[in-house]
Amino acid sequence: MTTHRKLTPDEISALERLGNSAENWDAVEVPETFSPSGILQSRLEGHVVLDPGARIVRSRVRNYRIGEGSSVEGVTALECRSRSAFGNGTAVAAMNECGGRTVPVFDRLSAQVAYVLAIYRHRPQTIAALEAMIRTYAEERSSELGEVGRGCRIVGARFIREVRIGDDCRIDGASMLCNGTLCDGCRVGVDVKAYDFIAAEQARLDNGATVERCFVGESCRLDKGFTAVDSLFFANSHCENGEAASIFAGPYTVSHHKSSLLIAGMFSFFNAGSGSNQSNHLFKSGPVHQAVHLRGCKFASGAYVMSPALEGAFTMVMGHHSYHHDTAIFPYSYLIEKEDRSVLMPGANLTSYGAVRDIEKWPARDRREVRRDTINFEEYNPYVTGAMLRAVDTLHSLEEGDPDAAEYGYNKTMIRAAALRRGLKLYNKAIVAALGAMLGRGASSERYDGGGRWIDAAGQYITLRETEAILDAIDRGELPTTDAVDNRFRVFFVHYDDYAHSWAEQVCAAMLGHAPTAEELNDVIAAGRNAHEAMRRTTDADRERDCSPEMAVGYGLDGDGTTRMEDYRAVRGLR
């Protein structure tokens, strides 16, 4: 630990000759190896602490500690004007604009703890306990002295007020940073404005992004004028140009277009097309409604959803939808607009190569190092498979209720008879593939009982039973800190394969009417492998169609048909 001392009279004189001044030189602390040449044409006010190698050039610094090897250059004001928690404890009105799901953020917030705070409001004792933990942590992080960590570079910024800056951060040309924390490795660029915020490890705010009362998670990027207020963004989310207000953006939420508008909703592994709009236009009782787009949903260009609404995982949404649909039990579907109606095509996305590509690209694009958010990437899992099982039962019930119907109504959507029958075939094949895959991993163990309903807790697949057990432990005081809560979620994550295996085995037992033998389980694994290969042949054919001559329109403009395909393949990187 660095030992600090006061300046000597000779050092003060040398500093003044270099154009520096101080409110009180006695309040400046320096290391034993201090050299005045590192401070140039600057103003030091209040309590300033310099670690070895710290540099301040043409800047005003008040009540800050500048870490080892860090430089502050051309900054109008780097100041801590009063005691601050540096954004810890800031109340963020996520999902509900009226604040009914407010999440107090802090610099160790995980997606799972945020999910509990936002979703489990019907457990006031649990919420109160978590909020008390966060208040205690915020007070522990409070100080009258701001801090710049080791190896930081802060250049050309205007006002940085009450901001704790971690190690190896870069701030270049930011306009205003106020009451926040930049964790290790953060990058903040030109014209950024951030108020009452937390930016987790390796987060990036750049090119005029504006955030107010926001949490920007690990390796997230807000760029190119994106504006966000009262919103949470978790691991690897990437948003540019558009606007967000009161959203819970789970891992890998993506929006790149100027015309995108996301208000009062929950998203994860989400992609917003150009002109997409998820908004809240029912203000009869105020802005109290919300929409939930489960994992992997996509909005096509121009898609519009009026809250409240809910779509199943991996649903492609096209067109306008204003009737407040609920298709949660129909994953991998298309929801399209036709003749001013919401038309549901169950399971249609199972034939799309795009869904396969998405599932494969997410783990490959994981840039995190700390990995505080617990994320499952498994394509075949109890959560989505359980929804497909419920979807099959529902489709059978609809068909049996009127076998000759041309179409069926379901939760403000319409399902055509042909789409219903096709959906049954697709879901049944996917269920076989999923059960085989889960039985092929993990092992049978009474210790890891995965039976019952599963949920997707902001990226983590986990049983509802275990989630409620964690919350009960919080209520009993057995998990006194948020770190302890996160550890309980991680313990389940470590043994996920065994829990998923247990769930699949119990499903097989229910289907067979008895506990499956080892031979029967091996048969299910083999059938699952065959079903998966058949599904991949379908999605590969979809990819081939996307690479066909019919899709090469506009290529090889100055050549013949051969040149068109040569140009197309060269540009697409095809062989």
Coordinates of C-alpha atoms in Angstrom, one line a residue:
M1 CA 0.0 0.0 0.0
T2 CA 1.3 3.4 -1.0
T3 CA 2.5 5.7 1.8
H4 CA 1.6 9.3 1.4
R5 CA 3.0 12.5 2.7
K6 CA 2.5 16.3 2.5
L7 CA 4.4 18.4 0.0
T8 CA 7.7 20.1 0.9
P9 CA 8.1 23.8 0.4
D10 CA 10.5 23.2 -2.5
E11 CA 7.9 20.9 -4.2
I12 CA 5.2 23.6 -3.8
S13 CA 7.4 26.2 -5.3
A14 CA 8.2 23.9 -8.2
L15 CA 4.6 23.2 -8.8
E16 CA 3.7 26.9 -8.8
R17 CA 6.5 27.6 -11.3
L18 CA 4.8 24.9 -13.5
G19 CA 1.6 27.0 -13.5
N20 CA -0.2 25.1 -10.8
S21 CA -2.2 26.5 -7.9
A22 CA -4.1 25.0 -4.9
E23 CA -6.8 25.9 -2.5
N24 CA -4.6 24.5 0.3
W25 CA -1.3 22.9 -0.5
D26 CA -1.4 21.2 2.9
A27 CA -4.5 19.2 1.8
V28 CA -2.5 17.6 -1.1
E29 CA -0.9 14.2 -0.4
V30 CA 1.8 12.7 -2.6
P31 CA 3.9 9.5 -2.6
E32 CA 7.5 9.4 -1.4
T33 CA 8.7 9.2 -5.0
F34 CA 6.6 12.3 -6.1
S35 CA 8.0 14.5 -8.9
P36 CA 6.4 17.9 -9.5
S37 CA 6.9 17.5 -13.3
G38 CA 3.8 15.3 -13.4
I39 CA 1.5 18.2 -12.5
L40 CA 1.2 21.1 -15.0
Q41 CA -1.1 24.2 -15.3
S42 CA -3.7 22.7 -13.0
R43 CA -5.8 23.7 -10.0
L44 CA -6.0 21.4 -7.0
E45 CA -8.9 22.0 -4.5
G46 CA -9.9 20.3 -1.3
H47 CA -8.3 17.0 -0.4
V48 CA -6.2 15.6 -3.3
V49 CA -4.2 12.4 -3.1
L50 CA -1.7 11.4 -5.8
D51 CA -0.4 7.8 -6.2
P52 CA 2.9 7.0 -7.9
G53 CA 3.1 8.1 -11.5
A54 CA -0.2 10.1 -11.4
R55 CA -0.3 13.0 -13.8
I56 CA -2.6 16.1 -13.9
V57 CA -2.3 18.5 -16.9
R58 CA -4.4 21.6 -17.5
S59 CA -7.2 20.3 -15.2
R60 CA -9.1 21.2 -12.1
V61 CA -9.3 18.5 -9.5
R62 CA -11.2 18.6 -6.2
N63 CA -11.4 16.0 -3.5
Y64 CA -10.1 13.1 -5.6
R65 CA -7.5 10.4 -5.3
I66 CA -5.7 9.7 -8.6
G67 CA -4.4 6.2 -8.9
E68 CA -1.0 4.8 -9.8
G69 CA 0.0 5.6 -13.4
S70 CA -3.3 7.4 -14.2
S71 CA -3.4 10.7 -16.1
V72 CA -6.0 13.5 -16.1
E73 CA -5.5 15.9 -18.9
G74 CA -7.7 18.8 -20.2
V75 CA -10.5 18.2 -17.8
T76 CA -12.7 21.2 -16.9
A77 CA -13.6 19.7 -13.5
L78 CA -12.9 16.4 -11.8
E79 CA -14.6 17.0 -8.5
C80 CA -16.3 15.4 -5.5
R81 CA -18.4 18.2 -4.0
S82 CA -20.0 16.2 -1.1
R83 CA -20.2 12.8 0.4
S84 CA -21.4 10.4 -2.3
A85 CA -22.3 6.7 -2.9
F86 CA -21.2 7.2 -6.5
G87 CA -24.5 5.9 -8.0
N88 CA -24.8 3.0 -5.7
G89 CA -28.4 2.8 -4.4
T90 CA -29.8 4.8 -7.3
A91 CA -33.5 3.8 -7.8
V92 CA -34.2 2.7 -11.4
A93 CA -37.9 2.5 -12.4
A94 CA -37.4 -0.5 -14.8
M95 CA -40.3 -2.1 -16.6
N96 CA -43.0 0.1 -14.9
E97 CA -42.7 3.8 -15.6
C98 CA -44.6 4.5 -12.3
G99 CA -41.9 2.8 -10.3
G100 CA -43.7 -0.3 -9.2
R101 CA -40.7 -2.5 -10.1
T102 CA -37.9 -0.1 -9.0
V103 CA -34.5 -1.7 -8.8
P104 CA -31.8 0.0 -6.7
V105 CA -28.6 -0.5 -8.6
F106 CA -25.0 -0.9 -7.3
D107 CA -21.7 -1.8 -8.8
R108 CA -22.0 -5.6 -8.1
L109 CA -25.6 -6.0 -9.4
S110 CA -26.2 -9.2 -11.2
A111 CA -29.0 -9.9 -13.7
Q112 CA -30.5 -12.5 -11.3
V113 CA -30.7 -10.2 -8.3
A114 CA -32.2 -7.5 -10.5
Y115 CA -34.7 -10.1 -11.9
V116 CA -35.9 -10.9 -8.4
L117 CA -36.2 -7.2 -7.4
A118 CA -38.2 -6.4 -10.6
I119 CA -40.4 -9.5 -10.8
Y120 CA -41.1 -10.8 -7.3
R121 CA -42.9 -7.7 -6.0
H122 CA -45.5 -10.0 -4.6
R123 CA -42.9 -11.0 -1.9
P124 CA -42.5 -7.7 0.0
Q125 CA -40.4 -9.3 2.7
T126 CA -37.8 -10.6 0.1
I127 CA -37.7 -7.2 -1.6
A128 CA -37.3 -5.3 1.6
A129 CA -34.4 -7.7 2.6
L130 CA -32.6 -7.2 -0.7
E131 CA -33.1 -3.4 -0.6
A132 CA -31.6 -3.3 2.9
M133 CA -28.6 -5.3 1.7
I134 CA -28.1 -2.7 -1.1
R135 CA -28.5 0.3 1.2
T136 CA -25.8 -1.2 3.5
Y137 CA -23.5 -1.8 0.5
A138 CA -24.1 1.7 -0.8
E139 CA -23.2 3.2 2.6
E140 CA -20.0 1.2 2.7
R141 CA -19.1 2.5 -0.7
S142 CA -19.8 6.2 0.2
S143 CA -17.0 8.7 0.7
E144 CA -16.2 12.3 0.5
L145 CA -13.2 11.5 -1.7
G146 CA -13.7 10.5 -5.3
E147 CA -11.4 8.0 -6.8
V148 CA -9.6 7.3 -10.1
G149 CA -8.1 3.8 -10.2
R150 CA -4.8 2.5 -11.6
G151 CA -3.8 2.9 -15.2
C152 CA -6.6 5.3 -16.2
R153 CA -6.5 7.9 -18.9
I154 CA -9.0 10.8 -18.7
V155 CA -8.6 13.3 -21.6
G156 CA -10.7 16.3 -22.8
A157 CA -13.7 15.7 -20.5
R158 CA -15.7 18.6 -19.3
F159 CA -17.4 17.8 -16.0
I160 CA -16.9 14.6 -13.9
R161 CA -18.6 15.0 -10.6
E162 CA -19.0 12.3 -7.9
V163 CA -17.9 9.5 -10.1
R164 CA -15.8 6.6 -8.8
I165 CA -13.5 5.3 -11.7
G166 CA -12.1 1.8 -11.6
D167 CA -8.8 0.5 -12.9
D168 CA -7.8 0.8 -16.6
C169 CA -10.7 3.1 -17.6
R170 CA -10.6 5.5 -20.5
I171 CA -12.6 8.7 -20.7
D172 CA -12.1 10.7 -23.9
G173 CA -14.2 13.9 -24.5
A174 CA -17.2 13.1 -22.2
S175 CA -19.4 16.1 -21.6
M176 CA -20.9 15.2 -18.2
L177 CA -20.6 12.3 -15.8
C178 CA -22.4 12.8 -12.6
N179 CA -23.0 10.6 -9.6
G180 CA -21.9 7.2 -10.9
T181 CA -19.4 4.4 -11.0
L182 CA -17.2 3.2 -13.9
C183 CA -16.0 -0.3 -13.0
D184 CA -12.7 -1.7 -14.3
G185 CA -12.0 -1.4 -18.0
C186 CA -14.9 1.0 -18.9
R187 CA -14.6 3.2 -21.9
V188 CA -16.4 6.5 -22.2
G189 CA -16.2 8.5 -25.4
V190 CA -17.0 11.9 -27.0
D191 CA -20.1 13.9 -25.9
V192 CA -21.4 11.2 -23.5
K193 CA -23.7 12.4 -20.7
A194 CA -24.4 10.1 -17.8
Y195 CA -26.3 10.9 -14.6
D196 CA -27.0 8.6 -11.6
F197 CA -25.5 5.5 -13.2
I198 CA -23.5 2.4 -12.8
A199 CA -21.3 1.0 -15.7
A200 CA -20.1 -2.5 -15.0
E201 CA -16.8 -4.0 -16.1
Q202 CA -15.7 -3.4 -19.7
A203 CA -18.9 -1.4 -20.5
R204 CA -18.7 1.2 -23.2
L205 CA -20.6 4.5 -23.5
D206 CA -19.6 6.4 -26.7
N207 CA -20.5 8.9 -29.4
G208 CA -23.1 11.1 -27.7
A209 CA -24.9 8.4 -25.7
T210 CA -27.1 9.8 -22.9
V211 CA -28.1 7.8 -19.8
E212 CA -30.0 8.8 -16.7
R213 CA -30.7 6.5 -13.8
C214 CA -29.4 3.4 -15.6
F215 CA -27.3 0.3 -15.0
V216 CA -25.1 -0.6 -17.9
G217 CA -23.9 -4.2 -17.5
E218 CA -20.7 -6.0 -18.1
S219 CA -19.4 -5.6 -21.7
C220 CA -22.5 -3.7 -22.7
R221 CA -22.2 -0.9 -25.3
L222 CA -24.4 2.1 -25.7
D223 CA -23.3 4.1 -28.7
K224 CA -24.2 6.6 -31.5
G225 CA -26.5 8.9 -29.7
F226 CA -28.5 6.2 -27.9
T227 CA -30.6 7.6 -25.1
A228 CA -31.8 5.6 -22.0
V229 CA -33.6 6.6 -18.8
D230 CA -34.6 4.3 -15.9
S231 CA -33.3 1.2 -17.7
L232 CA -31.2 -1.8 -16.9
F233 CA -28.8 -3.4 -19.5
F234 CA -27.1 -6.7 -18.8
A235 CA -24.3 -8.7 -20.2
N236 CA -23.2 -8.0 -23.8
S237 CA -26.2 -5.8 -24.7
H238 CA -25.5 -3.4 -27.6
C239 CA -27.8 -0.5 -28.3
E240 CA -27.2 2.4 -30.8
N241 CA -29.1 5.4 -32.2
G242 CA -32.5 4.6 -30.6
E243 CA -34.3 5.2 -27.4
A244 CA -35.2 3.2 -24.2
A245 CA -37.3 4.2 -21.2
S246 CA -38.0 2.0 -18.2
I247 CA -36.8 -1.3 -19.8
F248 CA -35.2 -4.4 -18.3
A249 CA -32.8 -5.4 -21.0
G250 CA -31.5 -8.8 -20.2
P251 CA -28.3 -10.3 -21.7
Y252 CA -27.7 -9.7 -25.4
T253 CA -30.4 -7.1 -26.0
V254 CA -29.6 -5.4 -29.3
S255 CA -31.1 -2.3 -31.0
H256 CA -29.1 -0.5 -33.7
H257 CA -31.6 1.8 -35.5
K258 CA -32.5 5.4 -35.0
S259 CA -36.2 4.7 -35.2
S260 CA -36.3 2.0 -32.5
L261 CA -38.3 2.8 -29.4
L262 CA -38.4 0.5 -26.4
I263 CA -40.6 1.5 -23.4
A264 CA -41.7 -0.3 -20.3
G265 CA -40.8 -3.9 -21.1
M266 CA -38.5 -6.9 -20.5
F267 CA -36.2 -8.2 -23.1
S268 CA -33.3 -10.7 -23.4
F269 CA -31.4 -12.0 -26.4
F270 CA -33.6 -9.6 -28.2
N271 CA -33.1 -7.8 -31.6
A272 CA -35.1 -4.7 -32.6
G273 CA -35.5 -4.2 -36.3
S274 CA -35.5 -0.7 -37.9
G275 CA -38.7 1.2 -37.1
S276 CA -39.6 -1.2 -34.3
N277 CA -41.7 0.2 -31.5
Q278 CA -42.7 -1.5 -28.2
S279 CA -44.6 1.2 -26.4
N280 CA -47.2 2.0 -23.9
H281 CA -50.1 3.9 -25.3
L282 CA -52.8 3.0 -22.8
F283 CA -52.6 5.8 -20.3
K284 CA -56.2 5.5 -18.9
S285 CA -54.7 4.7 -15.5
G286 CA -51.3 6.1 -16.2
P287 CA -48.3 4.4 -17.7
V288 CA -48.8 1.2 -15.7
H289 CA -48.7 -1.4 -18.5
Q290 CA -45.7 -3.5 -19.6
A291 CA -44.8 -6.0 -22.3
V292 CA -42.5 -9.0 -21.9
H293 CA -40.6 -10.5 -24.9
L294 CA -39.1 -13.8 -23.7
R295 CA -35.6 -14.9 -24.7
G296 CA -34.6 -14.7 -28.3
C297 CA -37.6 -12.6 -29.6
K298 CA -37.0 -10.5 -32.7
F299 CA -38.9 -7.5 -34.1
A300 CA -38.9 -7.2 -37.9
S301 CA -38.6 -3.8 -39.5
G302 CA -41.6 -1.7 -38.7
A303 CA -42.9 -4.1 -36.0
Y304 CA -45.2 -2.6 -33.4
V305 CA -46.5 -4.0 -30.1
M306 CA -48.8 -2.2 -27.8
S307 CA -48.4 -3.0 -24.1
P308 CA -49.5 -5.1 -22.3
A309 CA -48.3 -8.1 -24.4
L310 CA -46.3 -11.3 -24.1
E311 CA -44.5 -13.4 -26.7
G312 CA -43.0 -16.9 -26.3
A313 CA -39.3 -17.4 -26.5
F314 CA -37.7 -17.1 -29.9
T315 CA -40.7 -15.5 -31.5
M316 CA -40.4 -13.4 -34.7
V317 CA -42.8 -10.5 -34.6
M318 CA -43.8 -8.8 -37.8
G319 CA -46.4 -6.1 -38.4
H320 CA -48.6 -4.2 -35.9
H321 CA -50.2 -5.8 -32.8
S322 CA -52.5 -3.8 -30.6
Y323 CA -54.8 -6.5 -29.0
H324 CA -52.6 -7.5 -26.1
H325 CA -51.7 -11.0 -27.0
D326 CA -50.2 -13.7 -24.8
T327 CA -48.3 -16.4 -26.6
A328 CA -45.9 -17.4 -23.8
I329 CA -46.4 -21.1 -24.3
F330 CA -45.6 -21.0 -28.0
P331 CA -41.9 -20.7 -28.4
Y332 CA -40.2 -20.5 -31.8
S333 CA -43.3 -19.0 -33.5
Y334 CA -44.0 -16.3 -36.0
L335 CA -46.5 -13.6 -34.9
I336 CA -47.5 -11.7 -38.0
E337 CA -50.2 -9.1 -38.9
K338 CA -52.7 -10.1 -41.5
E339 CA -55.9 -8.2 -42.2
D340 CA -55.5 -6.2 -39.0
R341 CA -55.3 -9.4 -37.0
S342 CA -52.5 -11.0 -35.0
V343 CA -51.8 -14.3 -36.7
L344 CA -49.8 -16.9 -34.8
M345 CA -47.8 -19.6 -36.6
P346 CA -46.7 -22.0 -33.8
G347 CA -43.2 -23.4 -34.0
A348 CA -42.6 -21.9 -37.5
N349 CA -39.2 -20.4 -36.4
L350 CA -37.9 -24.0 -35.7
T351 CA -37.4 -24.2 -39.5
S352 CA -35.4 -21.0 -39.7
Y353 CA -31.6 -21.0 -40.0
G354 CA -31.7 -17.5 -38.4
A355 CA -32.8 -19.0 -35.1
V356 CA -30.0 -21.5 -35.2
R357 CA -27.4 -18.8 -36.1
D358 CA -28.6 -16.7 -33.2
I359 CA -28.2 -19.5 -30.7
E360 CA -24.7 -20.4 -31.9
K361 CA -23.5 -16.8 -32.1
W362 CA -24.3 -15.7 -28.5
P363 CA -21.7 -17.7 -26.6
A364 CA -19.2 -16.9 -29.3
R365 CA -19.7 -13.2 -28.7
D366 CA -19.4 -13.3 -24.9
R367 CA -16.8 -10.6 -24.1
R368 CA -17.1 -10.8 -20.4
E369 CA -14.3 -11.5 -17.9
V370 CA -16.0 -11.2 -14.5
R371 CA -19.2 -13.0 -15.6
R372 CA -21.3 -11.8 -12.7
D373 CA -24.5 -12.5 -14.7
T374 CA -25.3 -16.2 -14.8
I375 CA -26.2 -17.2 -18.4
N376 CA -27.3 -20.5 -19.9
F377 CA -26.8 -20.8 -23.7
E378 CA -28.1 -24.4 -24.1
E379 CA -30.4 -24.7 -27.1
Y380 CA -32.2 -27.7 -25.6
N381 CA -33.4 -26.9 -22.0
P382 CA -36.3 -27.6 -19.6
Y383 CA -37.6 -24.1 -19.8
V384 CA -38.3 -23.9 -23.6
T385 CA -39.1 -27.6 -23.8
G386 CA -41.6 -27.3 -21.0
A387 CA -43.3 -24.5 -23.0
M388 CA -43.4 -26.7 -26.1
L389 CA -45.1 -29.5 -24.1
R390 CA -47.7 -27.1 -23.0
A391 CA -48.1 -25.8 -26.5
V392 CA -48.7 -29.4 -27.9
D393 CA -51.4 -29.9 -25.2
T394 CA -53.1 -26.6 -26.1
L395 CA -53.0 -27.2 -29.8
H396 CA -54.5 -30.6 -29.4
S397 CA -57.3 -29.1 -27.2
L398 CA -58.0 -26.5 -29.8
E399 CA -58.2 -29.0 -32.6
E400 CA -60.3 -31.5 -30.6
G401 CA -62.8 -28.7 -29.7
D402 CA -63.6 -28.1 -33.3
P403 CA -61.8 -30.6 -35.7
D404 CA -63.3 -28.9 -38.8
A405 CA -62.5 -25.3 -38.0
A406 CA -60.5 -23.3 -40.5
E407 CA -58.9 -21.2 -37.8
Y408 CA -58.7 -21.0 -34.0
G409 CA -58.6 -18.2 -31.6
Y410 CA -56.0 -18.1 -28.8
N411 CA -55.3 -15.2 -26.4
K412 CA -56.1 -12.4 -28.9
T413 CA -54.3 -14.2 -31.8
M414 CA -55.6 -16.4 -34.6
I415 CA -54.1 -19.8 -35.6
R416 CA -54.9 -21.2 -39.0
A417 CA -55.7 -24.9 -39.0
A418 CA -52.8 -25.8 -41.3
A419 CA -50.4 -23.8 -39.1
L420 CA -51.8 -25.7 -36.0
R421 CA -51.1 -29.1 -37.6
R422 CA -47.7 -28.0 -38.8
G423 CA -46.9 -26.6 -35.3
L424 CA -47.7 -29.9 -33.7
K425 CA -45.3 -31.8 -36.0
L426 CA -42.5 -29.2 -35.4
Y427 CA -43.0 -29.1 -31.7
N428 CA -43.1 -32.9 -31.3
K429 CA -39.8 -33.3 -33.3
A430 CA -38.2 -30.5 -31.2
I431 CA -39.3 -32.1 -28.0
V432 CA -37.8 -35.5 -28.9
A433 CA -34.5 -33.7 -29.9
A434 CA -34.5 -31.8 -26.6
L435 CA -35.2 -34.7 -24.3
G436 CA -32.5 -36.7 -26.0
A437 CA -29.9 -33.9 -25.7
M438 CA -30.7 -33.4 -22.0
L439 CA -30.5 -37.1 -21.2
G440 CA -27.2 -37.2 -23.0
R441 CA -25.7 -34.7 -20.6
G442 CA -25.5 -34.8 -16.8
A443 CA -26.4 -37.8 -14.7
S444 CA -29.3 -39.2 -12.5
S445 CA -29.0 -38.0 -8.9
E446 CA -31.5 -37.6 -6.1
R447 CA -29.5 -34.6 -5.0
Y448 CA -30.3 -32.7 -8.2
D449 CA -34.0 -32.9 -8.6
G450 CA -35.0 -30.8 -11.6
G451 CA -38.7 -31.7 -11.6
G452 CA -41.4 -29.1 -11.9
R453 CA -41.6 -25.8 -13.6
W454 CA -38.5 -24.0 -14.9
I455 CA -38.1 -20.2 -15.4
D456 CA -35.7 -18.0 -17.3
A457 CA -34.3 -15.7 -14.7
A458 CA -32.8 -13.0 -16.9
G459 CA -30.6 -15.5 -18.7
Q460 CA -30.4 -18.3 -16.3
Y461 CA -32.5 -21.5 -16.6
I462 CA -33.5 -22.6 -13.1
T463 CA -36.3 -24.4 -11.5
L464 CA -39.1 -22.3 -9.9
R465 CA -38.7 -24.5 -6.8
E466 CA -35.0 -23.6 -6.4
T467 CA -35.7 -19.9 -7.0
E468 CA -38.3 -19.9 -4.3
A469 CA -35.9 -21.7 -2.0
I470 CA -33.4 -19.0 -2.5
L471 CA -36.0 -16.3 -1.8
D472 CA -37.1 -18.2 1.4
A473 CA -33.5 -18.3 2.5
I474 CA -33.3 -14.5 2.0
D475 CA -36.4 -14.1 4.1
R476 CA -34.9 -16.2 6.9
G477 CA -31.7 -14.1 6.9
E478 CA -29.6 -17.1 5.7
L479 CA -28.3 -15.1 2.7
P480 CA -27.2 -11.7 4.3
T481 CA -25.6 -10.2 1.2
T482 CA -26.2 -10.0 -2.5
D483 CA -23.0 -11.9 -3.1
A484 CA -24.4 -14.8 -1.1
V485 CA -27.6 -14.7 -3.2
D486 CA -25.6 -14.7 -6.4
N487 CA -23.6 -17.7 -5.1
R488 CA -26.8 -19.7 -4.6
F489 CA -27.8 -19.0 -8.2
R490 CA -24.3 -20.1 -9.3
V491 CA -24.5 -23.3 -7.4
F492 CA -27.5 -24.3 -9.4
F493 CA -25.8 -23.2 -12.6
V494 CA -22.8 -25.4 -11.9
H495 CA -25.0 -28.5 -11.7
Y496 CA -27.4 -27.4 -14.5
D497 CA -26.8 -30.5 -16.6
D498 CA -27.7 -32.8 -13.7
Y499 CA -30.9 -30.8 -13.0
A500 CA -31.9 -30.8 -16.7
H501 CA -31.2 -34.5 -17.0
S502 CA -33.5 -35.1 -14.0
W503 CA -36.2 -33.0 -15.5
A504 CA -36.0 -34.9 -18.9
E505 CA -36.0 -38.3 -17.1
Q506 CA -39.2 -37.3 -15.2
V507 CA -40.9 -36.2 -18.4
C508 CA -40.0 -39.6 -20.0
A509 CA -41.4 -41.3 -16.9
A510 CA -44.7 -39.4 -17.3
M511 CA -44.9 -40.3 -21.0
L512 CA -44.1 -44.0 -20.5
G513 CA -46.1 -44.4 -17.3
H514 CA -43.1 -45.9 -15.4
A515 CA -39.6 -45.1 -14.5
P516 CA -37.6 -45.6 -17.7
T517 CA -35.0 -48.3 -17.9
A518 CA -31.4 -47.6 -19.0
E519 CA -32.2 -49.1 -22.4
E520 CA -35.3 -46.9 -22.8
L521 CA -33.2 -43.8 -21.9
N522 CA -30.6 -44.8 -24.5
D523 CA -33.4 -45.2 -27.1
V524 CA -34.6 -41.6 -26.3
I525 CA -31.1 -40.3 -26.6
A526 CA -30.7 -42.0 -30.0
A527 CA -34.1 -40.7 -31.2
G528 CA -33.2 -37.2 -30.0
R529 CA -30.0 -37.3 -32.0
N530 CA -31.9 -38.4 -35.1
A531 CA -34.6 -35.7 -34.5
H532 CA -31.9 -33.0 -34.1
E533 CA -30.2 -34.1 -37.3
A534 CA -33.5 -33.9 -39.2
M535 CA -34.1 -30.4 -37.8
R536 CA -30.7 -29.3 -38.9
R537 CA -31.3 -30.6 -42.4
T538 CA -34.3 -28.4 -42.5
T539 CA -32.5 -25.3 -41.2
D540 CA -29.5 -26.0 -43.5
A541 CA -31.9 -26.1 -46.5
D542 CA -33.3 -22.8 -45.3
R543 CA -29.7 -21.5 -45.3
E544 CA -29.1 -22.9 -48.8
R545 CA -32.2 -21.1 -50.1
D546 CA -30.8 -17.9 -48.6
C547 CA -27.6 -18.5 -50.7
S548 CA -29.4 -19.4 -53.9
P549 CA -29.3 -17.6 -57.3
E550 CA -32.8 -16.2 -56.5
M551 CA -31.2 -14.3 -53.6
A552 CA -28.4 -12.9 -55.7
V553 CA -30.4 -10.1 -57.3
G554 CA -28.3 -6.9 -57.5
Y555 CA -25.0 -8.7 -57.7
G556 CA -22.6 -8.9 -60.7
L557 CA -24.2 -5.8 -62.1
D558 CA -21.9 -5.5 -65.1
G559 CA -21.5 -9.2 -65.9
D560 CA -23.5 -12.2 -67.0
G561 CA -25.3 -14.9 -64.9
T562 CA -22.0 -16.5 -64.0
T563 CA -20.5 -13.3 -62.8
R564 CA -23.6 -12.6 -60.7
M565 CA -23.0 -15.8 -58.6
E566 CA -19.2 -15.3 -58.5
D567 CA -19.8 -11.8 -57.1
Y568 CA -22.5 -13.0 -54.7
R569 CA -20.3 -15.8 -53.3
A570 CA -17.3 -13.5 -53.0
V571 CA -19.2 -10.9 -51.1
R572 CA -21.0 -13.4 -48.9
G573 CA -17.8 -15.4 -48.2
L574 CA -19.3 -18.5 -49.6
R575 CA -17.4 -21.3 -51.3

